[in-house]
C-alpha positions as CSV (number, residue, x, y, z in Angstrom):
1,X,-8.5,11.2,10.2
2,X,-8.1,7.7,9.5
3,X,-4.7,7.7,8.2
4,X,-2.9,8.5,11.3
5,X,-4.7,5.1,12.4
6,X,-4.1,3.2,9.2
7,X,-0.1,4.4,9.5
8,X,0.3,3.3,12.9
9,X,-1.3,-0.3,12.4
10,X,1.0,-0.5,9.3
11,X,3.8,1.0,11.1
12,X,3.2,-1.5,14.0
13,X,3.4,-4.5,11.9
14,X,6.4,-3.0,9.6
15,X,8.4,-3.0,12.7
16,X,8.1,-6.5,13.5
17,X,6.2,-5.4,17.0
18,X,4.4,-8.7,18.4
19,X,1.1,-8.7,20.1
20,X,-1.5,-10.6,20.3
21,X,-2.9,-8.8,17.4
22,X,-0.1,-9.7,15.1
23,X,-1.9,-12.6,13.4
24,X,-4.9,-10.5,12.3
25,X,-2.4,-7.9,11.6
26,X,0.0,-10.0,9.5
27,X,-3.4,-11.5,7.6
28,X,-4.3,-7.7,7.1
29,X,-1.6,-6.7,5.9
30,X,-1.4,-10.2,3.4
31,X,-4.0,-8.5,2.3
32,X,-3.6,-5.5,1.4
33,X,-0.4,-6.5,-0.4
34,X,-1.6,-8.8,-2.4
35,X,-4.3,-6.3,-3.4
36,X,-1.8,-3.8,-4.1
37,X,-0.6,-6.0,-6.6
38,X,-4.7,-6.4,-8.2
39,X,-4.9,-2.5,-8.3
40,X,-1.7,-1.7,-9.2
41,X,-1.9,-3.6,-12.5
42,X,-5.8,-3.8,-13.2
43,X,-6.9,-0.5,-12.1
44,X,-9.3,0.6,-9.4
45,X,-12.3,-0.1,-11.5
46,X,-10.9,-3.0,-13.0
47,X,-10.7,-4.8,-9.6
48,X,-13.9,-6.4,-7.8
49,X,-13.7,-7.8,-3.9
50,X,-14.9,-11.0,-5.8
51,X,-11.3,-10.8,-7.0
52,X,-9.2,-9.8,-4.3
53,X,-11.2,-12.5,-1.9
54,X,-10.4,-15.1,-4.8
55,X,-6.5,-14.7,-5.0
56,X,-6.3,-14.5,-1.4
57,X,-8.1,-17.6,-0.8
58,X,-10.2,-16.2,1.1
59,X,-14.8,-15.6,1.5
60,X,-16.1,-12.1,0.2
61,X,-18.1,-12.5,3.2
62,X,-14.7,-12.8,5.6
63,X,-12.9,-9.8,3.5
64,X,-15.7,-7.8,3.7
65,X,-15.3,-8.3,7.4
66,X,-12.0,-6.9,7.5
67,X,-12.0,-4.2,5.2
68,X,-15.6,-2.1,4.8
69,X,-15.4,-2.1,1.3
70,X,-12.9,-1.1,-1.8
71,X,-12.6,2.1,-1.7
72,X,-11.5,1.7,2.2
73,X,-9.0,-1.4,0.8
74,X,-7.5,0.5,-1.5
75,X,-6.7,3.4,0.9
76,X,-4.9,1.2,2.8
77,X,-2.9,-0.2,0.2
78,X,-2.1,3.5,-0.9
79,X,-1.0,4.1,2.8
80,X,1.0,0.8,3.0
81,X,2.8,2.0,-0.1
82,X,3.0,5.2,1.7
83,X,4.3,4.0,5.0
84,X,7.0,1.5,2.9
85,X,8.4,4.8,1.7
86,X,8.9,6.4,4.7
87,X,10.4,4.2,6.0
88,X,12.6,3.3,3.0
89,X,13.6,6.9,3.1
90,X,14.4,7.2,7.0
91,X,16.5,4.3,7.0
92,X,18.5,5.7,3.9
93,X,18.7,8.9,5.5
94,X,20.3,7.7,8.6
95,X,22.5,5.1,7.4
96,X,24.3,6.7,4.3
97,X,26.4,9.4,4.5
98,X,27.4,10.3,1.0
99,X,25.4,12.8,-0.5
100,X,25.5,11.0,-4.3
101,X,25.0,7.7,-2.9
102,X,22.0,8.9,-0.8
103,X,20.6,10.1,-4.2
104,X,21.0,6.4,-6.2
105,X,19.1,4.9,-3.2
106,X,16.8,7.0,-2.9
107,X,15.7,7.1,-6.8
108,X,15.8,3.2,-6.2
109,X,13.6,3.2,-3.7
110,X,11.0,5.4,-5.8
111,X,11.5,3.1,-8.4
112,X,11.5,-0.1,-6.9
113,X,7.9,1.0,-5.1
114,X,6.4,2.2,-8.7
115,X,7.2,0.0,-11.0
116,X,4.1,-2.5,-10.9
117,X,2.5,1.1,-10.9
118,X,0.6,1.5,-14.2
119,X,0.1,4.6,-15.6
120,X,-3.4,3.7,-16.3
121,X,-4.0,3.5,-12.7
122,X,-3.9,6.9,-11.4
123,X,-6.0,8.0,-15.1
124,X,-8.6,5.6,-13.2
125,X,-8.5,6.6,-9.6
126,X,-8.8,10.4,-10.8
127,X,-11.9,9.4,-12.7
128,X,-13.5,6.7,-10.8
129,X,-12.5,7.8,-7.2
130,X,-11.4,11.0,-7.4
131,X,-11.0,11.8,-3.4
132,X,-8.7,9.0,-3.1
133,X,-6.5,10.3,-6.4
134,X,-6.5,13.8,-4.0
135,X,-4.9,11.9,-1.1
136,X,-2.0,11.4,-3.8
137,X,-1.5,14.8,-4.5
């Protein structure tokens, strides 16, 4: 499946790891932030590449070489989101001990990673790409 790939490329540059990839992972993952940010508050339809390339300062033609297309950006940034989660919640898990406290940084975490989140967003991934909206349930 291409998430396992997609986790452990994000994983890999969440962790700081340094390779001679980095730079292409670092502008990848630039990327896919800053459309996180596009589809978050615009929608999935409401977003073109055009877009995306434009506030990156970047060609189409050069993001279209990195990522296949949007419906392949925007599963990364849903596994980015993903990945920022996890390990949100693993490093709250190991580090604090009481139980209530746990619980406030935990919900803070949730909200913190949903709040740019429109509601209209997940109304149009269900109807414009409705096997992504399944990866989210």
């Amino acid at each position: 499946m291409v998430r396992s790939g997609i986790f452990v490329r994000l994983a890999t540059t969440l962790s700081g790891y340094n390779s001679p990839m980095t730079n292409a992972l670092d502008r990848r993952t630039a990327i896919i932030r800053e459309s996180r940010e596009l589809f978050f508050s615009q929608g999935f339809s409401g977003v073109t590449m055009d877009e995306v390339a434009g506030k990156i300062g970047i060609s189409k033609k050069t993001l279209y070489e990195i990522f296949p297309g949007k419906e392949g950006l925007l599963e990364e940034v849903l596994a980015l989101q993903f990945a920022e989660l996890t390990k949100g919640l693993s490093v709250i898990l190991a580090e604090e001990p009481d139980y209530r406290r746990k619980l406030e940084r935990v919900m803070a975490l949730i909200m913190e990673l949903t709040r740019k989140i429109r509601p209209a967003f997940a109304i149009d991934l269900k109807k414009n790409a409705p096997h992504l909206f399944a990866k989210l349930m």
